[in-house]
Amino acid sequence: PVSGHLLLLEADAVLGAGDPDAALVLLHEATAADPGRVAAWSRLGEVQLGADDDAARSAFIRALRATRLPAPWPSREAAGASLIRTLERLFPPGDDGWEGELTTFLDESVAAPEDPAEAAMVEAAVIALAQCWHARGERHAARDVLRKRVDAIHDLPTLHTPVEATLALARMEASLGDADAAERQLR
């Protein structure tokens, strides 16, 4: 009865019945029982979103910190690119804390994603990291970060083509006046 997984399932059932307050209590219990359960942290953030964005951001950050790619076992609970995009909206553009979370995630939590959805999450994190640098006006550094990370994505063992990251890199190259580099990226 105190299993993080069972508490998460119960919280999902309670949410489905339309009682977010009871689900919130269950999700707090689930994350306390199993702090590594990414889905519980994500769901907690989703329930808090809108009512308490700071608490939601904290829960989503805990989900990101608990994520390991490749996932230790196949699961529907794995975080995805939507987690990165949601967190990106909860931080101000160019935020140093957000940049630090992304860098730590990419450097320490990503080994070799084997699933295309995992690779898409890595790609979303790479784009968000470059956007942090770009929002601070460090366009050359943003391009360099994006270029380095896109090359790393190409080296992953998944069958994932980082289309969005490559297009973002081509746009950055073009905005910096290097049309030849932008064209190479597009080819």
Short mmCIF file of N, CA and C in Angstrom, two decimals:
data_model
loop_
_atom_site.label_atom_id
_atom_site.label_comp_id
_atom_site.label_asym_id
_atom_site.label_seq_id
_atom_site.Cartn_x
_atom_site.Cartn_y
_atom_site.Cartn_z
N PRO A 1 0.81 -1.23 0.00
CA PRO A 1 0.00 0.00 0.00
C PRO A 1 0.84 1.28 0.00
N VAL A 2 2.13 1.19 0.34
CA VAL A 2 2.98 2.38 0.33
C VAL A 2 3.94 2.36 -0.85
N SER A 3 3.67 1.56 -1.82
CA SER A 3 4.48 1.51 -3.03
C SER A 3 4.25 2.78 -3.86
N GLY A 4 5.33 3.39 -4.32
CA GLY A 4 5.20 4.57 -5.15
C GLY A 4 4.40 4.29 -6.41
N HIS A 5 4.59 3.12 -6.98
CA HIS A 5 3.87 2.74 -8.20
C HIS A 5 2.37 2.63 -7.92
N LEU A 6 2.00 1.94 -6.83
CA LEU A 6 0.58 1.77 -6.52
C LEU A 6 -0.07 3.11 -6.16
N LEU A 7 0.67 3.94 -5.44
CA LEU A 7 0.13 5.27 -5.10
C LEU A 7 -0.07 6.11 -6.37
N LEU A 8 0.84 5.99 -7.33
CA LEU A 8 0.68 6.71 -8.59
C LEU A 8 -0.54 6.22 -9.34
N LEU A 9 -0.73 4.91 -9.38
CA LEU A 9 -1.93 4.36 -10.05
C LEU A 9 -3.21 4.85 -9.38
N GLU A 10 -3.19 4.88 -8.05
CA GLU A 10 -4.36 5.37 -7.32
C GLU A 10 -4.60 6.85 -7.60
N ALA A 11 -3.52 7.62 -7.64
CA ALA A 11 -3.64 9.06 -7.95
C ALA A 11 -4.21 9.26 -9.35
N ASP A 12 -3.77 8.46 -10.30
CA ASP A 12 -4.31 8.56 -11.66
C ASP A 12 -5.81 8.26 -11.68
N ALA A 13 -6.22 7.24 -10.91
CA ALA A 13 -7.65 6.90 -10.85
C ALA A 13 -8.45 8.04 -10.22
N VAL A 14 -7.89 8.63 -9.16
CA VAL A 14 -8.57 9.74 -8.49
C VAL A 14 -8.64 10.96 -9.42
N LEU A 15 -7.58 11.21 -10.15
CA LEU A 15 -7.60 12.30 -11.13
C LEU A 15 -8.65 12.05 -12.20
N GLY A 16 -8.73 10.81 -12.67
CA GLY A 16 -9.74 10.45 -13.66
C GLY A 16 -11.16 10.65 -13.15
N ALA A 17 -11.32 10.51 -11.85
CA ALA A 17 -12.64 10.73 -11.24
C ALA A 17 -12.90 12.22 -10.98
N GLY A 18 -11.89 13.06 -11.22
CA GLY A 18 -12.09 14.51 -11.10
C GLY A 18 -11.81 15.10 -9.73
N ASP A 19 -10.90 14.50 -8.97
CA ASP A 19 -10.58 15.03 -7.64
C ASP A 19 -9.08 15.35 -7.55
N PRO A 20 -8.64 16.51 -8.08
CA PRO A 20 -7.22 16.83 -8.07
C PRO A 20 -6.64 17.03 -6.67
N ASP A 21 -7.46 17.47 -5.71
CA ASP A 21 -6.95 17.67 -4.35
C ASP A 21 -6.54 16.35 -3.71
N ALA A 22 -7.37 15.33 -3.85
CA ALA A 22 -7.03 14.01 -3.32
C ALA A 22 -5.85 13.42 -4.08
N ALA A 23 -5.81 13.66 -5.38
CA ALA A 23 -4.69 13.16 -6.20
C ALA A 23 -3.39 13.82 -5.76
N LEU A 24 -3.44 15.10 -5.41
CA LEU A 24 -2.25 15.81 -4.96
C LEU A 24 -1.67 15.16 -3.71
N VAL A 25 -2.51 14.79 -2.78
CA VAL A 25 -2.05 14.12 -1.55
C VAL A 25 -1.39 12.79 -1.90
N LEU A 26 -2.03 12.02 -2.77
CA LEU A 26 -1.49 10.72 -3.18
C LEU A 26 -0.16 10.87 -3.93
N LEU A 27 -0.06 11.90 -4.75
CA LEU A 27 1.18 12.12 -5.50
C LEU A 27 2.33 12.53 -4.58
N HIS A 28 2.02 13.31 -3.57
CA HIS A 28 3.05 13.64 -2.58
C HIS A 28 3.53 12.37 -1.86
N GLU A 29 2.59 11.50 -1.54
CA GLU A 29 2.95 10.23 -0.91
C GLU A 29 3.77 9.35 -1.87
N ALA A 30 3.39 9.34 -3.13
CA ALA A 30 4.09 8.52 -4.13
C ALA A 30 5.53 9.00 -4.32
N THR A 31 5.73 10.30 -4.38
CA THR A 31 7.09 10.82 -4.57
C THR A 31 7.93 10.64 -3.31
N ALA A 32 7.30 10.67 -2.15
CA ALA A 32 8.04 10.42 -0.91
C ALA A 32 8.42 8.95 -0.81
N ALA A 33 7.53 8.07 -1.24
CA ALA A 33 7.79 6.63 -1.16
C ALA A 33 8.83 6.19 -2.18
N ASP A 34 8.83 6.83 -3.35
CA ASP A 34 9.74 6.44 -4.43
C ASP A 34 10.23 7.70 -5.14
N PRO A 35 11.27 8.36 -4.59
CA PRO A 35 11.73 9.63 -5.16
C PRO A 35 12.29 9.52 -6.59
N GLY A 36 12.57 8.33 -7.05
CA GLY A 36 13.09 8.15 -8.39
C GLY A 36 12.03 7.89 -9.43
N ARG A 37 10.75 7.92 -9.06
CA ARG A 37 9.67 7.63 -10.00
C ARG A 37 9.35 8.89 -10.79
N VAL A 38 9.87 8.93 -12.00
CA VAL A 38 9.74 10.10 -12.87
C VAL A 38 8.28 10.45 -13.13
N ALA A 39 7.46 9.45 -13.40
CA ALA A 39 6.05 9.70 -13.72
C ALA A 39 5.31 10.36 -12.57
N ALA A 40 5.65 9.99 -11.34
CA ALA A 40 4.97 10.58 -10.18
C ALA A 40 5.32 12.07 -10.07
N TRP A 41 6.60 12.40 -10.27
CA TRP A 41 7.00 13.81 -10.22
C TRP A 41 6.34 14.59 -11.36
N SER A 42 6.30 14.00 -12.54
CA SER A 42 5.68 14.68 -13.69
C SER A 42 4.20 14.94 -13.43
N ARG A 43 3.50 13.91 -12.95
CA ARG A 43 2.08 14.06 -12.68
C ARG A 43 1.84 15.09 -11.58
N LEU A 44 2.70 15.10 -10.57
CA LEU A 44 2.58 16.09 -9.50
C LEU A 44 2.71 17.50 -10.09
N GLY A 45 3.67 17.69 -10.98
CA GLY A 45 3.83 18.99 -11.63
C GLY A 45 2.61 19.37 -12.45
N GLU A 46 2.06 18.39 -13.16
CA GLU A 46 0.87 18.66 -13.98
C GLU A 46 -0.31 19.10 -13.12
N VAL A 47 -0.49 18.44 -11.97
CA VAL A 47 -1.61 18.78 -11.09
C VAL A 47 -1.41 20.17 -10.49
N GLN A 48 -0.17 20.53 -10.20
CA GLN A 48 0.10 21.83 -9.57
C GLN A 48 0.14 22.98 -10.58
N LEU A 49 0.34 22.66 -11.84
CA LEU A 49 0.48 23.68 -12.87
C LEU A 49 -0.77 24.57 -12.92
N GLY A 50 -0.55 25.85 -12.92
CA GLY A 50 -1.65 26.80 -12.94
C GLY A 50 -2.02 27.28 -11.54
N ALA A 51 -2.10 26.35 -10.59
CA ALA A 51 -2.44 26.72 -9.21
C ALA A 51 -1.20 27.20 -8.46
N ASP A 52 -0.07 26.53 -8.67
CA ASP A 52 1.18 26.88 -7.99
C ASP A 52 2.33 26.55 -8.94
N ASP A 53 2.67 27.50 -9.81
CA ASP A 53 3.68 27.26 -10.85
C ASP A 53 5.07 27.01 -10.27
N ASP A 54 5.39 27.63 -9.13
CA ASP A 54 6.70 27.37 -8.52
C ASP A 54 6.81 25.93 -8.04
N ALA A 55 5.76 25.44 -7.41
CA ALA A 55 5.75 24.04 -6.96
C ALA A 55 5.76 23.10 -8.17
N ALA A 56 5.03 23.47 -9.22
CA ALA A 56 5.01 22.65 -10.43
C ALA A 56 6.40 22.58 -11.05
N ARG A 57 7.07 23.73 -11.12
CA ARG A 57 8.42 23.75 -11.67
C ARG A 57 9.36 22.87 -10.84
N SER A 58 9.23 22.95 -9.55
CA SER A 58 10.06 22.12 -8.67
C SER A 58 9.81 20.63 -8.92
N ALA A 59 8.56 20.24 -9.07
CA ALA A 59 8.23 18.84 -9.34
C ALA A 59 8.77 18.40 -10.70
N PHE A 60 8.62 19.26 -11.70
CA PHE A 60 9.13 18.91 -13.04
C PHE A 60 10.65 18.80 -13.03
N ILE A 61 11.32 19.66 -12.28
CA ILE A 61 12.78 19.58 -12.15
C ILE A 61 13.17 18.26 -11.50
N ARG A 62 12.43 17.85 -10.48
CA ARG A 62 12.71 16.55 -9.84
C ARG A 62 12.53 15.41 -10.84
N ALA A 63 11.53 15.53 -11.71
CA ALA A 63 11.32 14.51 -12.76
C ALA A 63 12.52 14.49 -13.71
N LEU A 64 13.00 15.67 -14.10
CA LEU A 64 14.16 15.74 -14.99
C LEU A 64 15.39 15.15 -14.33
N ARG A 65 15.60 15.48 -13.07
CA ARG A 65 16.77 14.97 -12.35
C ARG A 65 16.71 13.46 -12.16
N ALA A 66 15.52 12.89 -12.09
CA ALA A 66 15.37 11.44 -11.91
C ALA A 66 15.46 10.68 -13.23
N THR A 67 15.42 11.39 -14.34
CA THR A 67 15.44 10.74 -15.65
C THR A 67 16.84 10.27 -16.00
N ARG A 68 16.93 9.04 -16.50
CA ARG A 68 18.17 8.46 -17.00
C ARG A 68 17.90 7.93 -18.40
N LEU A 69 18.76 8.25 -19.33
CA LEU A 69 18.61 7.77 -20.70
C LEU A 69 19.88 7.02 -21.11
N PRO A 70 19.76 5.77 -21.52
CA PRO A 70 18.49 5.08 -21.72
C PRO A 70 17.84 4.73 -20.40
N ALA A 71 16.53 4.59 -20.45
CA ALA A 71 15.79 4.22 -19.25
C ALA A 71 16.25 2.85 -18.78
N PRO A 72 16.31 2.64 -17.47
CA PRO A 72 16.78 1.35 -16.96
C PRO A 72 15.88 0.18 -17.35
N TRP A 73 14.61 0.46 -17.65
CA TRP A 73 13.70 -0.59 -18.12
C TRP A 73 12.65 0.08 -19.00
N PRO A 74 12.11 -0.67 -19.96
CA PRO A 74 11.07 -0.09 -20.82
C PRO A 74 9.84 0.27 -19.99
N SER A 75 9.31 1.44 -20.23
CA SER A 75 8.20 1.88 -19.40
C SER A 75 7.43 2.98 -20.09
N ARG A 76 6.14 3.02 -19.81
CA ARG A 76 5.33 4.13 -20.30
C ARG A 76 5.55 5.37 -19.45
N GLU A 77 6.23 5.22 -18.33
CA GLU A 77 6.43 6.31 -17.40
C GLU A 77 7.60 7.22 -17.76
N ALA A 78 8.34 6.89 -18.78
CA ALA A 78 9.53 7.67 -19.12
C ALA A 78 9.14 9.10 -19.47
N ALA A 79 10.01 10.01 -19.08
CA ALA A 79 9.79 11.42 -19.43
C ALA A 79 10.04 11.58 -20.93
N GLY A 80 9.59 12.66 -21.48
CA GLY A 80 9.77 12.89 -22.90
C GLY A 80 10.09 14.34 -23.18
N ALA A 81 10.07 14.66 -24.45
CA ALA A 81 10.38 16.02 -24.87
C ALA A 81 9.38 17.03 -24.29
N SER A 82 8.16 16.58 -24.00
CA SER A 82 7.17 17.50 -23.44
C SER A 82 7.59 18.02 -22.07
N LEU A 83 8.34 17.20 -21.31
CA LEU A 83 8.84 17.65 -20.01
C LEU A 83 9.78 18.84 -20.20
N ILE A 84 10.67 18.75 -21.18
CA ILE A 84 11.61 19.85 -21.46
C ILE A 84 10.84 21.10 -21.89
N ARG A 85 9.88 20.93 -22.78
CA ARG A 85 9.13 22.08 -23.28
C ARG A 85 8.30 22.75 -22.18
N THR A 86 7.73 21.95 -21.28
CA THR A 86 6.97 22.50 -20.17
C THR A 86 7.88 23.28 -19.24
N LEU A 87 9.01 22.69 -18.89
CA LEU A 87 9.97 23.38 -18.02
C LEU A 87 10.47 24.67 -18.67
N GLU A 88 10.69 24.63 -19.96
CA GLU A 88 11.19 25.81 -20.67
C GLU A 88 10.23 26.99 -20.50
N ARG A 89 8.93 26.72 -20.50
CA ARG A 89 7.93 27.77 -20.32
C ARG A 89 7.90 28.30 -18.89
N LEU A 90 8.37 27.49 -17.93
CA LEU A 90 8.31 27.89 -16.52
C LEU A 90 9.53 28.67 -16.06
N PHE A 91 10.53 28.80 -16.91
CA PHE A 91 11.73 29.58 -16.59
C PHE A 91 11.77 30.81 -17.47
N PRO A 92 12.31 31.92 -16.96
CA PRO A 92 12.48 33.09 -17.82
C PRO A 92 13.55 32.81 -18.89
N PRO A 93 13.44 33.45 -20.05
CA PRO A 93 14.43 33.22 -21.11
C PRO A 93 15.85 33.52 -20.62
N GLY A 94 16.78 32.62 -20.92
CA GLY A 94 18.18 32.83 -20.57
C GLY A 94 18.52 32.57 -19.11
N ASP A 95 17.63 31.96 -18.36
CA ASP A 95 17.84 31.73 -16.93
C ASP A 95 19.04 30.82 -16.69
N ASP A 96 19.94 31.26 -15.81
CA ASP A 96 21.14 30.48 -15.50
C ASP A 96 20.82 29.14 -14.84
N GLY A 97 19.81 29.13 -13.98
CA GLY A 97 19.43 27.88 -13.31
C GLY A 97 18.92 26.85 -14.30
N TRP A 98 18.13 27.29 -15.27
CA TRP A 98 17.61 26.40 -16.30
C TRP A 98 18.75 25.87 -17.17
N GLU A 99 19.68 26.75 -17.50
CA GLU A 99 20.85 26.32 -18.27
C GLU A 99 21.63 25.24 -17.50
N GLY A 100 21.80 25.45 -16.20
CA GLY A 100 22.52 24.48 -15.37
C GLY A 100 21.81 23.14 -15.33
N GLU A 101 20.48 23.16 -15.19
CA GLU A 101 19.72 21.91 -15.17
C GLU A 101 19.87 21.16 -16.49
N LEU A 102 19.79 21.88 -17.60
CA LEU A 102 19.92 21.25 -18.91
C LEU A 102 21.32 20.68 -19.11
N THR A 103 22.33 21.44 -18.74
CA THR A 103 23.71 20.98 -18.89
C THR A 103 23.95 19.73 -18.05
N THR A 104 23.49 19.74 -16.82
CA THR A 104 23.65 18.58 -15.95
C THR A 104 22.92 17.38 -16.53
N PHE A 105 21.70 17.59 -17.00
CA PHE A 105 20.93 16.49 -17.59
C PHE A 105 21.68 15.90 -18.78
N LEU A 106 22.12 16.75 -19.70
CA LEU A 106 22.78 16.26 -20.92
C LEU A 106 24.12 15.60 -20.62
N ASP A 107 24.86 16.14 -19.65
CA ASP A 107 26.20 15.62 -19.36
C ASP A 107 26.19 14.40 -18.44
N GLU A 108 25.22 14.34 -17.53
CA GLU A 108 25.27 13.30 -16.51
C GLU A 108 24.17 12.24 -16.61
N SER A 109 23.05 12.58 -17.23
CA SER A 109 21.92 11.65 -17.25
C SER A 109 21.70 10.98 -18.60
N VAL A 110 22.41 11.44 -19.61
CA VAL A 110 22.22 10.89 -20.95
C VAL A 110 23.46 10.09 -21.32
N ALA A 111 23.27 8.79 -21.51
CA ALA A 111 24.39 7.94 -21.95
C ALA A 111 24.23 7.67 -23.45
N ALA A 112 23.33 6.81 -23.79
CA ALA A 112 23.10 6.46 -25.20
C ALA A 112 21.64 6.05 -25.36
N PRO A 113 20.73 7.02 -25.49
CA PRO A 113 19.31 6.68 -25.63
C PRO A 113 19.11 5.68 -26.77
N GLU A 114 18.30 4.68 -26.50
CA GLU A 114 18.06 3.63 -27.49
C GLU A 114 16.71 3.77 -28.16
N ASP A 115 15.87 4.61 -27.63
CA ASP A 115 14.51 4.76 -28.11
C ASP A 115 14.37 6.11 -28.80
N PRO A 116 13.65 6.19 -29.92
CA PRO A 116 13.47 7.48 -30.58
C PRO A 116 12.84 8.55 -29.70
N ALA A 117 11.94 8.17 -28.80
CA ALA A 117 11.32 9.15 -27.90
C ALA A 117 12.36 9.72 -26.93
N GLU A 118 13.29 8.87 -26.49
CA GLU A 118 14.37 9.34 -25.62
C GLU A 118 15.29 10.29 -26.39
N ALA A 119 15.60 9.94 -27.63
CA ALA A 119 16.45 10.81 -28.46
C ALA A 119 15.76 12.15 -28.72
N ALA A 120 14.43 12.13 -28.86
CA ALA A 120 13.68 13.37 -29.06
C ALA A 120 13.76 14.25 -27.80
N MET A 121 13.78 13.62 -26.63
CA MET A 121 13.93 14.38 -25.39
C MET A 121 15.31 15.03 -25.34
N VAL A 122 16.33 14.29 -25.74
CA VAL A 122 17.69 14.85 -25.79
C VAL A 122 17.73 16.02 -26.75
N GLU A 123 17.11 15.87 -27.91
CA GLU A 123 17.09 16.94 -28.90
C GLU A 123 16.39 18.18 -28.34
N ALA A 124 15.27 18.01 -27.66
CA ALA A 124 14.56 19.15 -27.06
C ALA A 124 15.43 19.84 -26.02
N ALA A 125 16.18 19.06 -25.23
CA ALA A 125 17.07 19.64 -24.23
C ALA A 125 18.20 20.43 -24.88
N VAL A 126 18.73 19.92 -25.98
CA VAL A 126 19.80 20.61 -26.70
C VAL A 126 19.31 21.94 -27.25
N ILE A 127 18.12 21.94 -27.83
CA ILE A 127 17.56 23.18 -28.38
C ILE A 127 17.31 24.18 -27.25
N ALA A 128 16.76 23.71 -26.13
CA ALA A 128 16.49 24.60 -25.00
C ALA A 128 17.78 25.19 -24.44
N LEU A 129 18.84 24.39 -24.39
CA LEU A 129 20.13 24.88 -23.90
C LEU A 129 20.67 25.98 -24.81
N ALA A 130 20.61 25.76 -26.11
CA ALA A 130 21.07 26.78 -27.05
C ALA A 130 20.21 28.05 -26.94
N GLN A 131 18.93 27.88 -26.70
CA GLN A 131 18.05 29.05 -26.57
C GLN A 131 18.37 29.86 -25.32
N CYS A 132 18.86 29.19 -24.28
CA CYS A 132 19.29 29.93 -23.07
C CYS A 132 20.42 30.89 -23.43
N TRP A 133 21.42 30.36 -24.13
CA TRP A 133 22.56 31.19 -24.54
C TRP A 133 22.10 32.30 -25.48
N HIS A 134 21.24 31.96 -26.41
CA HIS A 134 20.77 32.94 -27.39
C HIS A 134 19.96 34.05 -26.72
N ALA A 135 19.13 33.70 -25.73
CA ALA A 135 18.32 34.70 -25.03
C ALA A 135 19.18 35.71 -24.27
N ARG A 136 20.38 35.30 -23.88
CA ARG A 136 21.29 36.22 -23.18
C ARG A 136 22.13 37.03 -24.17
N GLY A 137 21.89 36.84 -25.45
CA GLY A 137 22.61 37.59 -26.47
C GLY A 137 23.95 36.98 -26.86
N GLU A 138 24.23 35.79 -26.39
CA GLU A 138 25.49 35.12 -26.72
C GLU A 138 25.25 34.18 -27.91
N ARG A 139 25.06 34.80 -29.08
CA ARG A 139 24.66 34.05 -30.27
C ARG A 139 25.74 33.10 -30.76
N HIS A 140 27.00 33.51 -30.71
CA HIS A 140 28.08 32.62 -31.17
C HIS A 140 28.20 31.41 -30.24
N ALA A 141 28.11 31.65 -28.95
CA ALA A 141 28.18 30.55 -27.99
C ALA A 141 26.98 29.62 -28.16
N ALA A 142 25.80 30.19 -28.43
CA ALA A 142 24.60 29.38 -28.66
C ALA A 142 24.79 28.48 -29.87
N ARG A 143 25.34 29.05 -30.93
CA ARG A 143 25.58 28.26 -32.14
C ARG A 143 26.59 27.15 -31.86
N ASP A 144 27.66 27.47 -31.14
CA ASP A 144 28.68 26.47 -30.84
C ASP A 144 28.14 25.34 -29.98
N VAL A 145 27.34 25.69 -28.98
CA VAL A 145 26.72 24.68 -28.13
C VAL A 145 25.81 23.79 -28.96
N LEU A 146 25.00 24.40 -29.79
CA LEU A 146 24.06 23.64 -30.61
C LEU A 146 24.80 22.75 -31.61
N ARG A 147 25.84 23.28 -32.22
CA ARG A 147 26.60 22.49 -33.19
C ARG A 147 27.22 21.26 -32.53
N LYS A 148 27.85 21.48 -31.37
CA LYS A 148 28.49 20.37 -30.65
C LYS A 148 27.47 19.31 -30.24
N ARG A 149 26.33 19.75 -29.71
CA ARG A 149 25.32 18.82 -29.23
C ARG A 149 24.60 18.10 -30.37
N VAL A 150 24.39 18.79 -31.49
CA VAL A 150 23.76 18.13 -32.65
C VAL A 150 24.68 17.03 -33.17
N ASP A 151 25.97 17.30 -33.21
CA ASP A 151 26.92 16.25 -33.61
C ASP A 151 26.84 15.05 -32.68
N ALA A 152 26.68 15.31 -31.39
CA ALA A 152 26.56 14.23 -30.42
C ALA A 152 25.26 13.44 -30.64
N ILE A 153 24.19 14.12 -31.00
CA ILE A 153 22.93 13.42 -31.28
C ILE A 153 23.10 12.50 -32.48
N HIS A 154 23.82 12.97 -33.49
CA HIS A 154 24.05 12.14 -34.68
C HIS A 154 24.81 10.86 -34.33
N ASP A 155 25.61 10.91 -33.25
CA ASP A 155 26.40 9.75 -32.84
C ASP A 155 25.61 8.76 -31.98
N LEU A 156 24.37 9.11 -31.61
CA LEU A 156 23.57 8.21 -30.78
C LEU A 156 23.18 6.96 -31.59
N PRO A 157 22.99 5.83 -30.89
CA PRO A 157 22.67 4.59 -31.59
C PRO A 157 21.21 4.47 -32.04
N THR A 158 20.41 5.51 -31.87
CA THR A 158 19.00 5.44 -32.26
C THR A 158 18.82 5.85 -33.71
N LEU A 159 17.69 5.50 -34.24
CA LEU A 159 17.33 5.92 -35.59
C LEU A 159 16.52 7.20 -35.50
N HIS A 160 17.14 8.23 -34.97
CA HIS A 160 16.47 9.52 -34.78
C HIS A 160 17.28 10.59 -35.50
N THR A 161 16.61 11.30 -36.38
CA THR A 161 17.25 12.42 -37.07
C THR A 161 16.82 13.70 -36.35
N PRO A 162 17.78 14.47 -35.84
CA PRO A 162 17.43 15.68 -35.08
C PRO A 162 17.04 16.84 -36.00
N VAL A 163 15.88 16.72 -36.60
CA VAL A 163 15.43 17.70 -37.59
C VAL A 163 15.30 19.09 -36.97
N GLU A 164 14.60 19.18 -35.84
CA GLU A 164 14.37 20.49 -35.22
C GLU A 164 15.68 21.15 -34.79
N ALA A 165 16.59 20.37 -34.22
CA ALA A 165 17.88 20.92 -33.79
C ALA A 165 18.71 21.36 -34.98
N THR A 166 18.67 20.58 -36.06
CA THR A 166 19.42 20.93 -37.26
C THR A 166 18.86 22.20 -37.89
N LEU A 167 17.54 22.32 -37.92
CA LEU A 167 16.94 23.56 -38.46
C LEU A 167 17.27 24.76 -37.58
N ALA A 168 17.26 24.57 -36.26
CA ALA A 168 17.63 25.67 -35.35
C ALA A 168 19.08 26.07 -35.58
N LEU A 169 19.95 25.09 -35.80
CA LEU A 169 21.35 25.39 -36.07
C LEU A 169 21.50 26.14 -37.39
N ALA A 170 20.78 25.71 -38.41
CA ALA A 170 20.84 26.40 -39.70
C ALA A 170 20.36 27.85 -39.56
N ARG A 171 19.30 28.07 -38.79
CA ARG A 171 18.80 29.44 -38.57
C ARG A 171 19.85 30.29 -37.85
N MET A 172 20.53 29.69 -36.86
CA MET A 172 21.57 30.44 -36.13
C MET A 172 22.74 30.76 -37.05
N GLU A 173 23.15 29.78 -37.85
CA GLU A 173 24.26 30.02 -38.79
C GLU A 173 23.89 31.16 -39.73
N ALA A 174 22.67 31.13 -40.26
CA ALA A 174 22.24 32.17 -41.20
C ALA A 174 22.18 33.54 -40.51
N SER A 175 21.68 33.57 -39.27
CA SER A 175 21.57 34.86 -38.57
C SER A 175 22.94 35.44 -38.24
N LEU A 176 23.95 34.57 -38.16
CA LEU A 176 25.31 35.04 -37.90
C LEU A 176 26.05 35.37 -39.20
N GLY A 177 25.36 35.23 -40.33
CA GLY A 177 25.94 35.60 -41.60
C GLY A 177 26.75 34.51 -42.29
N ASP A 178 26.67 33.29 -41.82
CA ASP A 178 27.41 32.19 -42.43
C ASP A 178 26.45 31.33 -43.25
N ALA A 179 26.12 31.84 -44.43
CA ALA A 179 25.15 31.16 -45.30
C ALA A 179 25.65 29.80 -45.75
N ASP A 180 26.96 29.66 -45.96
CA ASP A 180 27.50 28.36 -46.39
C ASP A 180 27.30 27.30 -45.31
N ALA A 181 27.56 27.65 -44.05
CA ALA A 181 27.37 26.70 -42.95
C ALA A 181 25.89 26.36 -42.79
N ALA A 182 25.03 27.35 -42.96
CA ALA A 182 23.58 27.09 -42.86
C ALA A 182 23.15 26.13 -43.97
N GLU A 183 23.66 26.35 -45.17
CA GLU A 183 23.32 25.46 -46.29
C GLU A 183 23.82 24.05 -46.03
N ARG A 184 25.03 23.91 -45.48
CA ARG A 184 25.55 22.57 -45.16
C ARG A 184 24.65 21.85 -44.16
N GLN A 185 24.15 22.59 -43.19
CA GLN A 185 23.26 21.98 -42.20
C GLN A 185 21.97 21.50 -42.86
N LEU A 186 21.45 22.30 -43.76
CA LEU A 186 20.20 21.94 -44.42
C LEU A 186 20.37 20.74 -45.35
N ARG A 187 21.54 20.62 -45.94
CA ARG A 187 21.78 19.45 -46.82
C ARG A 187 21.91 18.21 -45.99
#
